[in-house]
Coordinates of C-alpha atoms and ligand atoms in Angstrom, one line a residue:
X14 CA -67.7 33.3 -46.9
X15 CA -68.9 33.9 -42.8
X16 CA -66.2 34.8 -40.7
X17 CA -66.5 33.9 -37.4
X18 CA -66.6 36.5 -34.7
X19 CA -63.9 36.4 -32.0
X20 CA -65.3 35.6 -28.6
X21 CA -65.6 38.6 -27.3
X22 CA -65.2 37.8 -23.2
X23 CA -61.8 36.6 -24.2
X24 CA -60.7 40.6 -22.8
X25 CA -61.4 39.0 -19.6
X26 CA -59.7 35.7 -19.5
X27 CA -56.6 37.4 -19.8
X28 CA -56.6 39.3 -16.6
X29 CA -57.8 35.3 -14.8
X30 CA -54.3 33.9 -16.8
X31 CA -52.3 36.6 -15.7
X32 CA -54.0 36.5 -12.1
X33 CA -53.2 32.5 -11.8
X34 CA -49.5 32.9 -12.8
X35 CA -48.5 35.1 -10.3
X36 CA -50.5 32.5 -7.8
X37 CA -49.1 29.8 -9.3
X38 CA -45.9 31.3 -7.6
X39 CA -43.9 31.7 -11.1
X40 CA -43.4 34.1 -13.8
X41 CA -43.6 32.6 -17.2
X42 CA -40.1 32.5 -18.6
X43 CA -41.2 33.3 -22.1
X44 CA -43.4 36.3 -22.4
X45 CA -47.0 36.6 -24.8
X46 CA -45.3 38.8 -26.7
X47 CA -42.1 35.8 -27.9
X48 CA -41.9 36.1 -31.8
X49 CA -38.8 34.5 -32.5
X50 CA -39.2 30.6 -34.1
X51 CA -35.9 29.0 -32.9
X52 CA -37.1 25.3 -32.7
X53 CA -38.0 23.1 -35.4
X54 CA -41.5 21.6 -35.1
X55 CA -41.6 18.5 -33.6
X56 CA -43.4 15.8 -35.6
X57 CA -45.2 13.0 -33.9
X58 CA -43.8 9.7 -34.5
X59 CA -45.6 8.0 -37.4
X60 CA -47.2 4.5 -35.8
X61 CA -48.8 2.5 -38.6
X62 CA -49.0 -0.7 -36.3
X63 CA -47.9 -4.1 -37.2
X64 CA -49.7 -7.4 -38.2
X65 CA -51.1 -9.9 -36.3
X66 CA -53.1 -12.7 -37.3
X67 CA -55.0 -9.6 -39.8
X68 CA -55.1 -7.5 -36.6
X69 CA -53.4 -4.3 -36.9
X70 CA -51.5 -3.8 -33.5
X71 CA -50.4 -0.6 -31.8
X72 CA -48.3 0.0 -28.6
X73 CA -48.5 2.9 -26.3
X74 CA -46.5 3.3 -22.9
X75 CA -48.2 6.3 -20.6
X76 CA -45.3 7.2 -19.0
X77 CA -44.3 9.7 -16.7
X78 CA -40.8 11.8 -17.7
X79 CA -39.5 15.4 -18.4
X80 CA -39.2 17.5 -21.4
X81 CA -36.8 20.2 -22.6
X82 CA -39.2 23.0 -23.4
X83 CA -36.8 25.5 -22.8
X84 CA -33.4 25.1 -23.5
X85 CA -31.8 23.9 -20.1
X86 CA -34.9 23.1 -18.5
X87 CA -36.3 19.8 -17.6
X88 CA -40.3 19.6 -17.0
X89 CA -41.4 17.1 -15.4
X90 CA -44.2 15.8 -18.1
X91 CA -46.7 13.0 -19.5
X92 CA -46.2 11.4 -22.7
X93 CA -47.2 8.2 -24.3
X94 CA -43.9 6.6 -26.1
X95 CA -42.0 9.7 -25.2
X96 CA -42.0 12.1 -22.7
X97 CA -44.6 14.7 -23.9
X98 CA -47.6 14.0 -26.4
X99 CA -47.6 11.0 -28.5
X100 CA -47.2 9.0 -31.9
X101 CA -49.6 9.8 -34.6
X102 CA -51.4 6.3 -35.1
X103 CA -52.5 5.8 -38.5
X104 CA -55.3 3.9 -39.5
X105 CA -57.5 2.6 -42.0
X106 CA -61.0 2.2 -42.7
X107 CA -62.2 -1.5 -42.8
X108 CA -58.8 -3.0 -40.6
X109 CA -59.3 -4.5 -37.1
X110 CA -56.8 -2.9 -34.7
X111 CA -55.7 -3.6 -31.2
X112 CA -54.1 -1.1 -28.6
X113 CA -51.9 -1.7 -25.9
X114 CA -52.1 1.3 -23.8
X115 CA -49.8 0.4 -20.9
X116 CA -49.8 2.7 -17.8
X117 CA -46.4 3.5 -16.1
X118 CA -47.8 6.5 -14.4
X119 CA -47.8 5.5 -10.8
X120 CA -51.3 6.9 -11.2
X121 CA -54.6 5.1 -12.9
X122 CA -56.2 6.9 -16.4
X123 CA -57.8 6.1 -19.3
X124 CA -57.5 6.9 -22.9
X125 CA -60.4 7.5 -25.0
X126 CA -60.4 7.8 -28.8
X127 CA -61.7 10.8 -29.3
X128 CA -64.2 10.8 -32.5
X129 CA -63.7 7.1 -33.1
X130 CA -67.1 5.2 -33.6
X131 CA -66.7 2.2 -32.1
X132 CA -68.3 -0.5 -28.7
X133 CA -68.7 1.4 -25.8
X134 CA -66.6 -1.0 -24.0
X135 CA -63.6 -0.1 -26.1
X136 CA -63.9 3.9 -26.3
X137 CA -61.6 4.0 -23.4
X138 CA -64.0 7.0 -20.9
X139 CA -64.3 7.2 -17.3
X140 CA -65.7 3.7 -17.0
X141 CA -62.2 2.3 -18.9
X142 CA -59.7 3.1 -15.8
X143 CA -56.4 1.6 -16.5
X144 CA -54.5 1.2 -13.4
X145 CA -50.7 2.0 -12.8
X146 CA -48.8 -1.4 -13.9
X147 CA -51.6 -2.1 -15.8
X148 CA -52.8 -2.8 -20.1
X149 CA -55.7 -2.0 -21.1
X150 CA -56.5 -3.8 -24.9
X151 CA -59.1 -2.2 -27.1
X152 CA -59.9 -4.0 -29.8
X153 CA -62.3 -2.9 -32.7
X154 CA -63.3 -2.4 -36.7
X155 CA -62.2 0.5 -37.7
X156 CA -65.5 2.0 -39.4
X157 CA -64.7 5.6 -40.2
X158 CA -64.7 8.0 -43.2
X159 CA -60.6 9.5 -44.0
X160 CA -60.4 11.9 -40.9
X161 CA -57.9 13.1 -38.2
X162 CA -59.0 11.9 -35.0
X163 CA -57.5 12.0 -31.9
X164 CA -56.8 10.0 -28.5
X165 CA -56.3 12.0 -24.6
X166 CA -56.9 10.7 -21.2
X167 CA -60.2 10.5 -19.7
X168 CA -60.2 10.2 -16.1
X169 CA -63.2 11.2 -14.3
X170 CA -62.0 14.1 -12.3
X171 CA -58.8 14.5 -13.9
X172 CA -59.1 14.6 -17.6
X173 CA -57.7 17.6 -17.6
X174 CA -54.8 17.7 -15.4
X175 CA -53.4 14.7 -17.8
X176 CA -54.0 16.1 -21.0
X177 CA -52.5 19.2 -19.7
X178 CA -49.2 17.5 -18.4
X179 CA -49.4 15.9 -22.0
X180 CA -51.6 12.5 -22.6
X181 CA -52.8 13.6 -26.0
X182 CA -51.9 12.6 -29.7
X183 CA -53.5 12.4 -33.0
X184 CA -55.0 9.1 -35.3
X185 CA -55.5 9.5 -38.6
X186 CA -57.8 7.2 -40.6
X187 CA -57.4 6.7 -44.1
X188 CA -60.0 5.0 -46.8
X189 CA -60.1 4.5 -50.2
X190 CA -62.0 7.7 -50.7
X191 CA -59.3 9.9 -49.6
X192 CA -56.4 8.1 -50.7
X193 CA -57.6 8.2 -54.8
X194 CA -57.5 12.6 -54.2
X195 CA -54.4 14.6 -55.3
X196 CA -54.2 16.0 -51.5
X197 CA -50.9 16.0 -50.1
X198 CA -50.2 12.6 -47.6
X199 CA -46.4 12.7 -46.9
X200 CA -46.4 12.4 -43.7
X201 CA -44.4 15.2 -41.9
X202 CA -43.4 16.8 -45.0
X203 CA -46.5 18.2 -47.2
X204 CA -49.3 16.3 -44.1
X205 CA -47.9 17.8 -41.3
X206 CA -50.1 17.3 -37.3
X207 CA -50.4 20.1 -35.8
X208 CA -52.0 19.7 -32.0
X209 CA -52.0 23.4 -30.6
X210 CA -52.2 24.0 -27.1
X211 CA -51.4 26.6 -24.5
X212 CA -49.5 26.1 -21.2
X213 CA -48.2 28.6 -17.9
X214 CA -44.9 27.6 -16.8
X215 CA -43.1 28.9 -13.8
X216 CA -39.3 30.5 -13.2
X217 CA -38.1 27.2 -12.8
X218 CA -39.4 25.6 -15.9
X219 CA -42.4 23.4 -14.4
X220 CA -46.0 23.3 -16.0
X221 CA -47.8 22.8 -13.4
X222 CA -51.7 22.5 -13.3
X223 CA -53.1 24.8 -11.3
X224 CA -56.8 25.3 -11.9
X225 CA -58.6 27.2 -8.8
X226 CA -61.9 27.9 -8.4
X227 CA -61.7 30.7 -11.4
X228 CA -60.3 28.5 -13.7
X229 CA -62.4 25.8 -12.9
X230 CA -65.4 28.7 -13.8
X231 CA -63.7 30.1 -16.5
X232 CA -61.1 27.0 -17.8
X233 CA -57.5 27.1 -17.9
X234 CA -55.7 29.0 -19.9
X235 CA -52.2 29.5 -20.7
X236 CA -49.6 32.3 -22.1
X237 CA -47.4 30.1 -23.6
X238 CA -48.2 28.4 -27.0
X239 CA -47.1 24.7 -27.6
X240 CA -47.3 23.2 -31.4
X241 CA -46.5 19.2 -31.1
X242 CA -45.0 20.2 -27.7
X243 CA -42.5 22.8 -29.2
X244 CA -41.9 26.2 -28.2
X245 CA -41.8 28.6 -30.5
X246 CA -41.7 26.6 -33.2
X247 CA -40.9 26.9 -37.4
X248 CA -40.9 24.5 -39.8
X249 CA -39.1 24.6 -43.2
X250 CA -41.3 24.1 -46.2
X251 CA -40.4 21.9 -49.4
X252 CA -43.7 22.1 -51.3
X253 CA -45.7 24.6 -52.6
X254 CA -48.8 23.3 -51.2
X255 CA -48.9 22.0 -47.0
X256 CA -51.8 20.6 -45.7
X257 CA -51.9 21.3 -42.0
X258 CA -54.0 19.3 -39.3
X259 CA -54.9 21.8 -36.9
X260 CA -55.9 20.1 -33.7
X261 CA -56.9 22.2 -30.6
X262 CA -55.7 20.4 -28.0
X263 CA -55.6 23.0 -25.3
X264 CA -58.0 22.5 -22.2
X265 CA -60.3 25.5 -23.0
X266 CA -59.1 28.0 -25.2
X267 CA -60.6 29.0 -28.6
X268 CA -58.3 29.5 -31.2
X269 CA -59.0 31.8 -33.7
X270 CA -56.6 30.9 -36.8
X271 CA -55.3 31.9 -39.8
X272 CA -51.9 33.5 -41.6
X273 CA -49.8 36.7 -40.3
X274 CA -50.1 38.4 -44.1
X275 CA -54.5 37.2 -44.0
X276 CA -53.7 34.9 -47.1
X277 CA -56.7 32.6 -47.4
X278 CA -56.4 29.2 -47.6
X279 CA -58.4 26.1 -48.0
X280 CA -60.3 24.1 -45.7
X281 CA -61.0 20.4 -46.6
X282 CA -61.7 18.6 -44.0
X283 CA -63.1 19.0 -40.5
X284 CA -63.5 16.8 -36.8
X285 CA -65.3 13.7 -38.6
X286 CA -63.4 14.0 -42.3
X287 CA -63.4 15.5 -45.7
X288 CA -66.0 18.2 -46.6
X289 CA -67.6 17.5 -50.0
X290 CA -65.9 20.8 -51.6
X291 CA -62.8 22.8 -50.2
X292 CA -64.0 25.9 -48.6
X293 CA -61.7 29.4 -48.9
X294 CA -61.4 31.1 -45.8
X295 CA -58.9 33.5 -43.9
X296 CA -59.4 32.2 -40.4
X297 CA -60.7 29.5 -38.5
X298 CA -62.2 29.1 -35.2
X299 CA -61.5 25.9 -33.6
X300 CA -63.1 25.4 -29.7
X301 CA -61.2 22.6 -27.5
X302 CA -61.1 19.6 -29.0
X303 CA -62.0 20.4 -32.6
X304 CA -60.1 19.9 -35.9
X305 CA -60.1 21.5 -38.9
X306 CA -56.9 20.6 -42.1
X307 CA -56.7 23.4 -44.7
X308 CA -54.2 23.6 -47.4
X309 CA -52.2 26.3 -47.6
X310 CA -50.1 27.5 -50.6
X311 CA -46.3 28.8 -50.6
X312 CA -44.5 30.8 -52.6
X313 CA -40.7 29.9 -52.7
X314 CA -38.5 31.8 -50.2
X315 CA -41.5 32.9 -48.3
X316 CA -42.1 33.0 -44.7
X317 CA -45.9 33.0 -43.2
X318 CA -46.9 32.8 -39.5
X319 CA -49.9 30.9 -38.1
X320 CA -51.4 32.5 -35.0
X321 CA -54.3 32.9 -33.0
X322 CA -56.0 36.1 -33.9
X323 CA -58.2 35.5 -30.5
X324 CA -57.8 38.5 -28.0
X325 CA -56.0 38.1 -25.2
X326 CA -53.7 34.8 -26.8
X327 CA -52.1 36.6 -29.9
X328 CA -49.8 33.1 -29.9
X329 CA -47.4 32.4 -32.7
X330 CA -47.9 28.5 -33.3
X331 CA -45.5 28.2 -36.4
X332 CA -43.6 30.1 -38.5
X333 CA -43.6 28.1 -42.0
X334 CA -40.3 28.9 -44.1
X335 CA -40.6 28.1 -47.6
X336 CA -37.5 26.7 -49.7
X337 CA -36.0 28.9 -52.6
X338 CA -37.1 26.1 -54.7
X339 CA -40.2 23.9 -54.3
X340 CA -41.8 20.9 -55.3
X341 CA -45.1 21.3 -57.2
X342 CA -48.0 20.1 -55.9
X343 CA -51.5 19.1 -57.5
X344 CA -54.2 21.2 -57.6
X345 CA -56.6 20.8 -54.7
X346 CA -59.4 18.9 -56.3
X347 CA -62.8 20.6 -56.2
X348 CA -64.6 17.4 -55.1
X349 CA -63.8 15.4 -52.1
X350 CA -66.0 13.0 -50.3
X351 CA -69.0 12.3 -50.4
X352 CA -71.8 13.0 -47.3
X353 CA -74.4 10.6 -46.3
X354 CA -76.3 13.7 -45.3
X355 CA -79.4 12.8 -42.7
X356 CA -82.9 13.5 -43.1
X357 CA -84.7 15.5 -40.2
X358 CA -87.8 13.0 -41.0
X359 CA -86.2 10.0 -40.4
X360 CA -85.8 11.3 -36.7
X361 CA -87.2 9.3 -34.5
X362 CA -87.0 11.4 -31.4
X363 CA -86.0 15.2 -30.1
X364 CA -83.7 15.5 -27.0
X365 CA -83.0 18.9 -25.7
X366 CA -79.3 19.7 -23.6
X367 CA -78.8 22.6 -21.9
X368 CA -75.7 24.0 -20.9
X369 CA -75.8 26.2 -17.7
X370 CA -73.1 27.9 -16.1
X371 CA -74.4 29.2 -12.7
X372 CA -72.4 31.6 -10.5
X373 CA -73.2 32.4 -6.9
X374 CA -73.4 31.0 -3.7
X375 CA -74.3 27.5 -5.3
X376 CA -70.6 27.0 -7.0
X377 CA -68.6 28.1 -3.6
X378 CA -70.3 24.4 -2.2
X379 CA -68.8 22.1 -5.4
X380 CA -71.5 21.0 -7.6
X381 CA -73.4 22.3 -10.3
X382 CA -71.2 24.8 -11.3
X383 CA -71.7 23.8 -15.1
X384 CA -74.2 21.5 -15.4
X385 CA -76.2 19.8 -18.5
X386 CA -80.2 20.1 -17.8
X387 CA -79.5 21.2 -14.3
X388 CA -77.8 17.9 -13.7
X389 CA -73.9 17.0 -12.6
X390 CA -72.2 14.2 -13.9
X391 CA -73.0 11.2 -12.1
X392 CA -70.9 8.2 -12.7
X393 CA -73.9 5.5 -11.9
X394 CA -76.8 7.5 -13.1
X395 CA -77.6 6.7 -16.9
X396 CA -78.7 10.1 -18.2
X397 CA -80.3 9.1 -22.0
X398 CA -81.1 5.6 -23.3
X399 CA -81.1 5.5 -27.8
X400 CA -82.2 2.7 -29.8
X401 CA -79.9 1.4 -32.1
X402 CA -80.4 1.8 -36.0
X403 CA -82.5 4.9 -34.8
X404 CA -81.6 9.1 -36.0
X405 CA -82.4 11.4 -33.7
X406 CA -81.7 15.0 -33.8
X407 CA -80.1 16.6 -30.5
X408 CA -80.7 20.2 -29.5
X409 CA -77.9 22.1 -27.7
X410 CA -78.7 25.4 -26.2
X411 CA -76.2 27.2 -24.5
X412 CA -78.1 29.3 -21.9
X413 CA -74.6 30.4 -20.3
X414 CA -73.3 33.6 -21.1
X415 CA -70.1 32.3 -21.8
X416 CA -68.6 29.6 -24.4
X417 CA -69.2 25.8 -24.0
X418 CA -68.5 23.2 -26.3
X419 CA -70.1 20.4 -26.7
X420 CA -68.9 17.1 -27.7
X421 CA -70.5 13.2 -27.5
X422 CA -68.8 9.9 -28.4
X423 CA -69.9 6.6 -30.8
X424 CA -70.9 9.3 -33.5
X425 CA -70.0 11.4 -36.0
X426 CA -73.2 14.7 -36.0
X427 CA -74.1 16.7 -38.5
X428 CA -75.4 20.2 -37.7
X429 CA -79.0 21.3 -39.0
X430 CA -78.8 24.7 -37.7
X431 CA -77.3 27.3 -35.4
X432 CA -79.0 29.9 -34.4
X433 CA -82.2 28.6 -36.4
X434 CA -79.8 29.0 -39.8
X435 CA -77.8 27.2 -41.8
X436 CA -74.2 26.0 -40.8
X437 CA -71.7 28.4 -42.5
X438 CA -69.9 26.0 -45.2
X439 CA -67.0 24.6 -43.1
X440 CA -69.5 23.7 -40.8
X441 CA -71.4 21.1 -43.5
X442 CA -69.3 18.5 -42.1
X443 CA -68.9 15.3 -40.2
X444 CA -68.5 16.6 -37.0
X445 CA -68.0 15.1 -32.9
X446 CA -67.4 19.1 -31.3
X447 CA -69.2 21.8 -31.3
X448 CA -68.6 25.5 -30.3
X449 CA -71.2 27.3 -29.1
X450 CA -71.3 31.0 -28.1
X451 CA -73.1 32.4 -24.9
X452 CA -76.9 32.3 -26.1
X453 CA -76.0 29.8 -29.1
X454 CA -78.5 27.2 -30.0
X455 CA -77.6 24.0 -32.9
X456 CA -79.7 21.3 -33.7
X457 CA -77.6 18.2 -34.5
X458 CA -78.9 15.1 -36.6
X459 CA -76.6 11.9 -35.6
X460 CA -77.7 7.9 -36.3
X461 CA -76.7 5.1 -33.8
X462 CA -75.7 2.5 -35.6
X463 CA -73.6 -1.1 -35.2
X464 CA -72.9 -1.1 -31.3
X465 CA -74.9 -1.3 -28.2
X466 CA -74.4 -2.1 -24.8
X467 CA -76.9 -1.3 -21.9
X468 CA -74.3 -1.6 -19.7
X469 CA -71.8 0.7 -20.9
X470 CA -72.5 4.1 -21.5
X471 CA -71.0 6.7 -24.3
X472 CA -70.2 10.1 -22.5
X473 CA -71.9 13.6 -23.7
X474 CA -69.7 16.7 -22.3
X475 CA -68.7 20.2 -22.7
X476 CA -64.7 20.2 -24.1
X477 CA -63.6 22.8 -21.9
X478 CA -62.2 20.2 -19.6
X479 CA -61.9 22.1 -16.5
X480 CA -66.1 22.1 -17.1
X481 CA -65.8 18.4 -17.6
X482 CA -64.3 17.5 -14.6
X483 CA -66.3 20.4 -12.8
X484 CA -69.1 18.0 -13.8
X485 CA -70.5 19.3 -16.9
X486 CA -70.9 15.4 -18.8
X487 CA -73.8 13.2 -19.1
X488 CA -73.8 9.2 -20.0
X489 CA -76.0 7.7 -22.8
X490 CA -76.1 4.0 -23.7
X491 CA -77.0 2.7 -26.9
X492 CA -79.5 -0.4 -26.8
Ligands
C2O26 CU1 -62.3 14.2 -26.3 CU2 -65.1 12.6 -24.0 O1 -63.7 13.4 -25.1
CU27 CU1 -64.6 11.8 -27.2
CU28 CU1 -68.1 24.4 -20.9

């Protein structure tokens, strides 16, 4: 088993959280160091759709409201159906789906489903704007392997000021694959979402977003953690088996997970679905953006912790109370799906990204902060053109000296190599984010397959989104 090293300039981003808090006006009202789980986890509504006509048909409501994070406090917050977050939609491979995503912001967005394969048309980027008053009506095939996916708002410039205030929520896709495995699948009781993020919060109970020129450099980070939009958050176990869908949903931290006591548990699945065989670990490191479900086991009357082991964010995300009596579950089984894995000869072509972070006299004038091959995002400049029905492999160097993460829509990669090795065995997966540590180089193998459109392009970004909006994203279009 590789353990993954802690990012080690994490030291430093606390001091640039600490520094914004206090210019943001407003101490937090809960300190780092809160331990106590006094609210029960909130768990996303459960939205399977309804049928029309053999279309499976989902309705969201981006809506502007407040939220009681702290007892007695209303902040002013995003949510889709509800005031903060949104409704797990659950899918199925094979079904055509609609989704009404209605926008009662008094602002335009978008919302993009992250990890989905699907037109370009439909993915719901920077080039999908839904304006206030407005519905915007995907419609697609689902064609996806079992995985947890996820849907936020996309807006160029402002991706991450709306996921921050809380235009985020999960999609889980099912197929006949997963649903013959003895894993647990009730929802919210043993199959539990878990979308982990980090906020600041002032004396008087607001969130606002407040990224400066640092945070736009470094990404914004909070003190305060947030499971499913609860604060400080436990959840009382009835199984002796939970399989948890770790989501990191914050704008740009890296969470470095695992259990209080260091029990190990089991990873089976990552961003793009189930790996081929569970894989025991103690933590996990998931950048911005990526997922990763493990299954942990209980032991009645037990209480375990999930944290972030990172330095500098030593959050508590859930404290997980086990009954004094709990329902047996199945073994996990030792097989789960099965990997079309991609050839490196049937490549057709080699494209090289790199991601630069430059500092200096250059950033204090706007662009090129964080770039990709020297180049800021440009909303009318197409920066690759792929044939369809082709593989390619993609190289991503990370020539920063700090963490990027790099993520591209329509497909699902797999990685060939970091660092010129292997992937450690969690990373053997289906996969749409990658970390990647100052200096880090992966090759990734990805096929284009069922959808073109010359005239609308898939995006290619860093997942730190306060580097996204800074301009670090590139277009491709599938032809
Ligand atoms: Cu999760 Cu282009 O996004
Ligand atoms: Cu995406
Ligand atoms: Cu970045």
């Amino acid at each position: 088993m590789t353990l993954p090293t802690p990012l080690s300039t994490r030291r430093n981003f606390l001091k640039t959280t600490a520094a914004t808090a206090l210019l943001a006006g407003g101490f937090p009202l809960m300190s780092l160091a809160q331990e106590q789980a006094v609210n029960a986890l909130k768990i996303p509504a459960l939205d399977t759709g309804r049928l029309e006509n053999g279309t499976r048909v989902y309705d969201l409501t981006m809506q502007k409201s407040t939220t009681e994070f702290y007892k007695g406090y209303q902040t002013p917050t995003f949510g889709l159906n509800g005031s903060y977050l949104g409704p797990t939609l659950r899918m199925k491979d094979g079904e055509p789906v609609r989704i009404n995503v209605t926008n009662t912001l008094g602002e335009p967005s978008t919302l993009h489903w992250h990890g989905m394969h699907l037109p370009a048309k439909m993915d719901g980027g920077p080039h999908q704007i839904i304006r206030d008053g407005e519905t915007w009506s995907p419609e697609f095939g689902v064609r996806q392997k079992a995985a947890t996916l996820w849907y936020h708002a996309h807006l160029m410039g402002k991706t991450a000021e709306h996921v921050w205030h809380g235009l985020a929520g999960q999609v889980w896709i099912d197929d006949a694959e997963s649903e013959a495995l003895a894993l647990p699948r009730s929802y919210g009781v043993d199959d539990i979402p878990l979308v982990l993020q980090d906020r600041n919060f002032t004396r008087s109970g607001d969130m606002p977003y407040t990224a400066g020129r640092r945070d736009m450099m470094m990404g914004l980070f909070g003190n305060t953690p947030l499971t499913n939009g609860t604060l400080a958050a436990y959840f009382d176990a009835t199984t002796d088996k939970l399989r948890l869908r770790l989501h990191n949903a914050s704008n740009a931290s890296f969470y470095y997970l695992g259990f209080d006591n260091d029990q190990p548990f089991l990873q089976i699945a990552s961003d793009g679905g189930l790996l081929e065989t569970p894989v025991e670990m103690n933590r996990l490191l998931l950048g911005p953006a990526e997922r990763g479900e493990i299954v942990v086991d209980l032991k009645a009357g037990q209480k375990i912790t999930l944290r972030n082991f990172s330095n500098g964010q030593p959050f508590a995300f859930l404290e997980i109370r086990a009954a004094d009596t709990l329902t047996a579950s199945p073994a996990v089984p030792q097989k789960l799906a099965q990997i079309a894995w991609l050839d490196p000869k049937d490549a057709v072509k080699t494209r090289r990204f790199d991601m630069e972070t430059r500092m200096g006299p250059g950033m204090m004038f706007g662009g090129g902060m964080h770039t990709i091959n020297g180049k800021s995002m440009d909303i009318n400049r197409i920066d690759e053109t792929v044939q369809r029905d082709t593989t390619e492999i993609w190289e991503i160097r990370n020539v920063a000296n700090m963490p990027h993460v790099w993520h591209m829509h329509d497909v699902q990669f797999q990685i060939l190599n970091r660092n010129g090795k292997p992937p450690a065995a969690n990373e053997r997966a289906r996969k749409d984010t990658v970390t990647l540590r100052g200096g880090e180089v992966v090759r990734l193998i990805m096929r284009f397959e069922d959808y073109a459109d010359p005239d609308s392009p898939f995006m290619y970004h860093c997942h730190i989104l306060e580097h996204e909006d800074a301009g670090m994203m590139g277009q491709f279009v599938v032809v």
